[in-house]
CSV table of C-alpha atoms in Angstrom, one decimal:
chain,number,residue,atom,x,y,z
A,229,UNK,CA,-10.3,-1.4,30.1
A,230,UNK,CA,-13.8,-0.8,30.5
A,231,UNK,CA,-16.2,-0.1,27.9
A,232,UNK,CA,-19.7,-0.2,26.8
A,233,UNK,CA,-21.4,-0.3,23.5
A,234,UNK,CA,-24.6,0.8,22.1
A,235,UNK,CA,-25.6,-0.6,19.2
A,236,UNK,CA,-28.8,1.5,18.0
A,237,UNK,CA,-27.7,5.4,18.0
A,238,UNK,CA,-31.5,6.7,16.5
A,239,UNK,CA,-34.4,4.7,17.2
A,240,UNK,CA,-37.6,5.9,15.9
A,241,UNK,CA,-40.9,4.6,17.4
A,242,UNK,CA,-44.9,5.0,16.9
A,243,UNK,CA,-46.5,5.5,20.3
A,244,UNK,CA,-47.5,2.2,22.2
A,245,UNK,CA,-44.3,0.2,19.9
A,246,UNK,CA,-42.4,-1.9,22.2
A,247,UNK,CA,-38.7,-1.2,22.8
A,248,UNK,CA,-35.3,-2.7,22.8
A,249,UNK,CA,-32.1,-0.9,23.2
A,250,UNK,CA,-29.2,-3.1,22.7
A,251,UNK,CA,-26.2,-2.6,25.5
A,252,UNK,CA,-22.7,-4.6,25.8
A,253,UNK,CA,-20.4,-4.2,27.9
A,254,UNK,CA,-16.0,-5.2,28.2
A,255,UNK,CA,-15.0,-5.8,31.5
A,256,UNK,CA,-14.1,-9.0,33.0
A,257,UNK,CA,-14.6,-8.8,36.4
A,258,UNK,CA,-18.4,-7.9,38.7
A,259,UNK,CA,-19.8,-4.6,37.7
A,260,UNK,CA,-22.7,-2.8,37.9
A,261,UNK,CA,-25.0,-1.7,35.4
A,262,UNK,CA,-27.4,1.6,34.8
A,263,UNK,CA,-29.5,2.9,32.4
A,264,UNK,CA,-29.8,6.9,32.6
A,265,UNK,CA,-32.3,8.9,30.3
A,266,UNK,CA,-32.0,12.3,29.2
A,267,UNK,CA,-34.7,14.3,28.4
A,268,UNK,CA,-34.7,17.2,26.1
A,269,UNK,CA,-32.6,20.2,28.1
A,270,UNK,CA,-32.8,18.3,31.1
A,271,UNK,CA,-29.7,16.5,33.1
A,272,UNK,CA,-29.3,12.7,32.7
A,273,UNK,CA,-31.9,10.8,35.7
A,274,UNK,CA,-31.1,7.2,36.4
A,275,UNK,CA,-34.0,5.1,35.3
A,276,UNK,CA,-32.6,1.4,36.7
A,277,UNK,CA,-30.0,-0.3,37.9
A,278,UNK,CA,-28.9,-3.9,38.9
A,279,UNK,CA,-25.7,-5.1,41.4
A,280,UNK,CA,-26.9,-8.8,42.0
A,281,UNK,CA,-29.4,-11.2,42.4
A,282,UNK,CA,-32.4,-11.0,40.2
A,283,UNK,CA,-31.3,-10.2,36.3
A,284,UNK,CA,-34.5,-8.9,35.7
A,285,UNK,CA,-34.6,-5.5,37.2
A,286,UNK,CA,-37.9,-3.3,36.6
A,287,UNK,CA,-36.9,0.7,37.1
A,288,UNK,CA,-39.3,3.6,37.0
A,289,UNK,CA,-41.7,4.5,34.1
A,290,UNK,CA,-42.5,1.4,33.2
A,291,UNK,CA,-39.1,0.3,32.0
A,292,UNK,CA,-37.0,-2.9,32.7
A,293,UNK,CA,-34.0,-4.8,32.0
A,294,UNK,CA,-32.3,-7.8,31.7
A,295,UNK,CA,-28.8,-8.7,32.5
A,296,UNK,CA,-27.1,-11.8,30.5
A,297,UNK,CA,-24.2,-12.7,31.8
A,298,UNK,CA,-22.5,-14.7,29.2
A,299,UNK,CA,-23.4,-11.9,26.2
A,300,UNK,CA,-21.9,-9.3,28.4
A,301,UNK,CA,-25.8,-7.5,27.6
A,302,UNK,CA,-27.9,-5.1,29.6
A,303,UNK,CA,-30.6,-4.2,27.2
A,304,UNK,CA,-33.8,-1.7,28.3
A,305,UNK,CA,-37.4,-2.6,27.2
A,306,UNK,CA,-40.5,-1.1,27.6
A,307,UNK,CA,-43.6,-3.0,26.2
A,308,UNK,CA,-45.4,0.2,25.1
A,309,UNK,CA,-43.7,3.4,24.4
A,310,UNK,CA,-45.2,6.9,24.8
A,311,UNK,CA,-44.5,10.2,23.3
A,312,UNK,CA,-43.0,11.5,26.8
A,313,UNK,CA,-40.5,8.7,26.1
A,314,UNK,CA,-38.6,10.9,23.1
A,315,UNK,CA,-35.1,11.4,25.0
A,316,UNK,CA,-31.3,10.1,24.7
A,317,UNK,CA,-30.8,6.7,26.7
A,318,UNK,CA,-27.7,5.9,27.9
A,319,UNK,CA,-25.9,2.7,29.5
A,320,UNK,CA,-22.9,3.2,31.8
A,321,UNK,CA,-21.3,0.8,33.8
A,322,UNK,CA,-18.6,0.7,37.0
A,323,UNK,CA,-17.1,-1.6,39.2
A,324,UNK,CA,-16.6,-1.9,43.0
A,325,UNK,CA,-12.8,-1.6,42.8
A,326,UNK,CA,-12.5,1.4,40.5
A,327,UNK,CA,-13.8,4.0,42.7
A,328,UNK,CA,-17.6,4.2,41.2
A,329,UNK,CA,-17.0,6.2,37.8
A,330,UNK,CA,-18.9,5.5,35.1
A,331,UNK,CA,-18.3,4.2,31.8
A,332,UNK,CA,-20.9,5.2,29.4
A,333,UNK,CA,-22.0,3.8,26.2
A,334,UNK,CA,-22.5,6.5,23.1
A,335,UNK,CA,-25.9,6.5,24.3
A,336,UNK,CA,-29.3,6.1,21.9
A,337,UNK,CA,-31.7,8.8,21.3
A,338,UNK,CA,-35.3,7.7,20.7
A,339,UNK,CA,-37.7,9.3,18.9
A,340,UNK,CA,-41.6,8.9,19.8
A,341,UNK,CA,-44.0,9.9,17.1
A,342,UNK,CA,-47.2,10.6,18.7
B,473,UNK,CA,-36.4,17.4,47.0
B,474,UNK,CA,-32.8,19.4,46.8
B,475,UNK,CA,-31.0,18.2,43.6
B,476,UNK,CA,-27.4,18.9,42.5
B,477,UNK,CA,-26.9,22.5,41.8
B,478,UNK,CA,-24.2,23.5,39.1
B,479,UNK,CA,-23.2,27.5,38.1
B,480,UNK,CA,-23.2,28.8,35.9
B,481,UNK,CA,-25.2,26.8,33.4
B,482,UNK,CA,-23.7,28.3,30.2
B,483,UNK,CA,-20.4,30.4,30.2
B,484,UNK,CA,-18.9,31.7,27.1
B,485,UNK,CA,-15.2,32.1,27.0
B,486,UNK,CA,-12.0,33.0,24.8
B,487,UNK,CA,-9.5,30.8,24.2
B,488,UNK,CA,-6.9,30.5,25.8
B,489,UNK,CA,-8.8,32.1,29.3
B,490,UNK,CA,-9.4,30.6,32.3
B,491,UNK,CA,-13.1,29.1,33.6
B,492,UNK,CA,-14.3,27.7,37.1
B,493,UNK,CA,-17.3,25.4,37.2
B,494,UNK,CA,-19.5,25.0,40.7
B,495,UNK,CA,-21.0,22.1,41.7
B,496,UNK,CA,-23.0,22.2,44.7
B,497,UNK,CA,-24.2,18.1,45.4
B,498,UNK,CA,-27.0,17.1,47.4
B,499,UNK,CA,-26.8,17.4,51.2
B,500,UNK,CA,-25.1,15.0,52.6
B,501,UNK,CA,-23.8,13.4,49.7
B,502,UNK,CA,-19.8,13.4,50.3
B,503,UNK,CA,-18.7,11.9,46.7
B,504,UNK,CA,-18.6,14.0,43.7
B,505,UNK,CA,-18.0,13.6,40.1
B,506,UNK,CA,-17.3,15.1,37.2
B,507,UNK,CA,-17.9,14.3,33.3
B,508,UNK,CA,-17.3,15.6,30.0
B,509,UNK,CA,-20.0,15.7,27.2
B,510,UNK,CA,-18.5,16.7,24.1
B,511,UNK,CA,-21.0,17.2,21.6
B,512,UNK,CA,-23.0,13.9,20.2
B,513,UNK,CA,-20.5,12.4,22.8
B,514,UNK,CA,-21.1,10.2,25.5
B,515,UNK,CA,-20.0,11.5,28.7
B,516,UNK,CA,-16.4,10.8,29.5
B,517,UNK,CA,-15.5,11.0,33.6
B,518,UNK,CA,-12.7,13.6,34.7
B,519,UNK,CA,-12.1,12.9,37.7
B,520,UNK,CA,-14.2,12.2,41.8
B,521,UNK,CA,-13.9,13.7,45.0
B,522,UNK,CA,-14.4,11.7,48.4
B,523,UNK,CA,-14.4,13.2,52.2
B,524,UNK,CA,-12.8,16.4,50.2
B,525,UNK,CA,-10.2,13.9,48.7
B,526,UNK,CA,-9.2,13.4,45.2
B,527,UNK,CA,-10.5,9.6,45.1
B,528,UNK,CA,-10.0,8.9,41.3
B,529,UNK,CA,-8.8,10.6,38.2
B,530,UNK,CA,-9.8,9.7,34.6
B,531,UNK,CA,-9.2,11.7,31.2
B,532,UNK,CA,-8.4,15.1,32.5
B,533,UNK,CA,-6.0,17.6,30.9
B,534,UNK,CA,-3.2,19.0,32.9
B,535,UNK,CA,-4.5,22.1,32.2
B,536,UNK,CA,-7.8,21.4,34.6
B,537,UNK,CA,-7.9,21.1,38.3
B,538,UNK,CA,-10.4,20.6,40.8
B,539,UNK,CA,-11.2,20.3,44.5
B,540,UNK,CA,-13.8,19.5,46.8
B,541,UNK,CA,-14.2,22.3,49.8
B,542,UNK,CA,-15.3,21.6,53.5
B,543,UNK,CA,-18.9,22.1,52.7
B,544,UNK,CA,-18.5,19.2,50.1
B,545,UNK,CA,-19.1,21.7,47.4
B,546,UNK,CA,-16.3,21.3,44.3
B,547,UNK,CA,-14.9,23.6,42.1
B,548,UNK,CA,-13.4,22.9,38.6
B,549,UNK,CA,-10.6,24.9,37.2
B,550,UNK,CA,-10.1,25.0,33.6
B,551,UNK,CA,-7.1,27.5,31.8
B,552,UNK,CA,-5.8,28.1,28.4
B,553,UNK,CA,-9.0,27.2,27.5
B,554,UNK,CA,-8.8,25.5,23.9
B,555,UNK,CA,-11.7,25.3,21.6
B,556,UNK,CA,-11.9,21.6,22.4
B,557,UNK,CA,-13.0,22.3,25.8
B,558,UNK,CA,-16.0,23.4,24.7
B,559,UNK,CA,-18.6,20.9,26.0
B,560,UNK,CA,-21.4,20.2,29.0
B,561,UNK,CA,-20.0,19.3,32.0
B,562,UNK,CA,-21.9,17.3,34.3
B,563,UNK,CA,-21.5,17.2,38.0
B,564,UNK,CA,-22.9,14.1,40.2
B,565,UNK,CA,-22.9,13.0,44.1
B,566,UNK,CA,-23.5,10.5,46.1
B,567,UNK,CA,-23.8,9.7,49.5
B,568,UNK,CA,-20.5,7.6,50.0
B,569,UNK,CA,-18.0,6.1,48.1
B,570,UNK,CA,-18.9,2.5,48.5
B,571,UNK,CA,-17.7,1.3,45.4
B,572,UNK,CA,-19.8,2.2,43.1
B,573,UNK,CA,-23.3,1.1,44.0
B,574,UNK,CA,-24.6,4.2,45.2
B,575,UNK,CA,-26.4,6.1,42.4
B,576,UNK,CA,-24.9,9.1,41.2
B,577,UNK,CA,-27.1,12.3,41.1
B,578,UNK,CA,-26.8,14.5,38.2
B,579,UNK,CA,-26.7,17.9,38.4
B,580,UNK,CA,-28.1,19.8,34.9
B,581,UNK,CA,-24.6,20.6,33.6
B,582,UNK,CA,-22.7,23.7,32.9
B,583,UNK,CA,-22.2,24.6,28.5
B,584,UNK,CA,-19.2,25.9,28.0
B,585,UNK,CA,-18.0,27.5,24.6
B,586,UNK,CA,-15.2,28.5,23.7
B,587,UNK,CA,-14.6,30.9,21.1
């Protein structure tokens, strides 16, 4: 079965710190890979995801990730957080041949202090 | 731009009552999910809706049902509601099942309690 791990579950930051969120995932066929956020009271908003192709994958505010295929990792960074960034951070994953639901790790909430 | 709607966003219940959850997805998005977030949980699927069919089912009770309706909106069902239920449920759509690529749109969740 699927799965996905999050290895940090409170990360606590000064503004412009870089950041790392460790991400593993358990499946051994292709899947797909996404990093949601959710902000405080708000619904989870997909911040990047990558299929194929290049394992670098930059998503919106400023955010990236890389995929490693043989460590089964999908870790975010961002080289300089900002206070706005103080929200849970989740990973989920699916596959092509399991009908699109995602997996999701236990997620990481970050804390920004200004 | 339209986003997912869900109603109610919070609904208070007793155990062992009944609830029904809307979910509304963006137009022209025919897939829907549902997820579970138990609290400090991650969310956990329940099940997906594609072209008004049940496409895939995950950790749901027998005590829950759902359907998707003609106008793509869904509905879930919940009875005997048991303190355990109580949770944010999250509804997301897409615009086709195409195995899983599509990104799914979150709606902002409806809290449940149950007392």
């Amino acid at each position: 079965a699927q799965s996905v791990s999050q290895h940090n579950h409170h990360v606590i930051l000064s503004e412009a710190a870089s950041l790392e969120l460790g991400c593993n995932y358990s499946y051994g066929g292709t899947v797909n890979l996404f990093w949601y956020v959710q902000y405080p009271g708000q619904h989870l908003q997909l911040l990047l995801k990558y299929f194929s192709g290049d394992p670098l994958v930059k998503g919106i505010k400023g955010f990236e990730a890389e995929f490693i295929k043989s460590k089964f990792s999908f870790n975010l960074r961002k080289p300089s957080v900002q206070w706005s960034d103080t929200a849970e951070y989740f990973c989920a994953v699916n596959s092509d041949n399991q009908g699109g639901k995602l997996i999701f790790g236990q997620g990481t909430e970050l804390s920004v202090k200004p | 731009a339209a986003g997912v709607i869900q109603s109610p966003r919070h609904l208070i219940k007793e155990k062992r009552e009944t609830a029904t959850l809307k979910c509304y997805p963006i137009p022209r998005h025919d897939t829907v999910y549902w997820y579970q977030q138990g609290p400090g949980q991650d969310p956990q699927f329940l099940i997906s809706f594609y072209e008004k069919m049940q496409s895939d089912k995950g950790s749901i009770p027998d005590r829950f049902s759902a359907q998707q309706f003609s106008d793509y909106h869904s509905e879930l069902n919940m009875s005997s509601l048991e303190l355990g239920d109580s949770a944010l449920y999250f509804c997301a759509s897409s615009p086709r099942l195409a195995g899983g690529k599509d990104t799914q749109y979150f709606g902002p969740g409806t809290r449940l309690t149950v007392l």
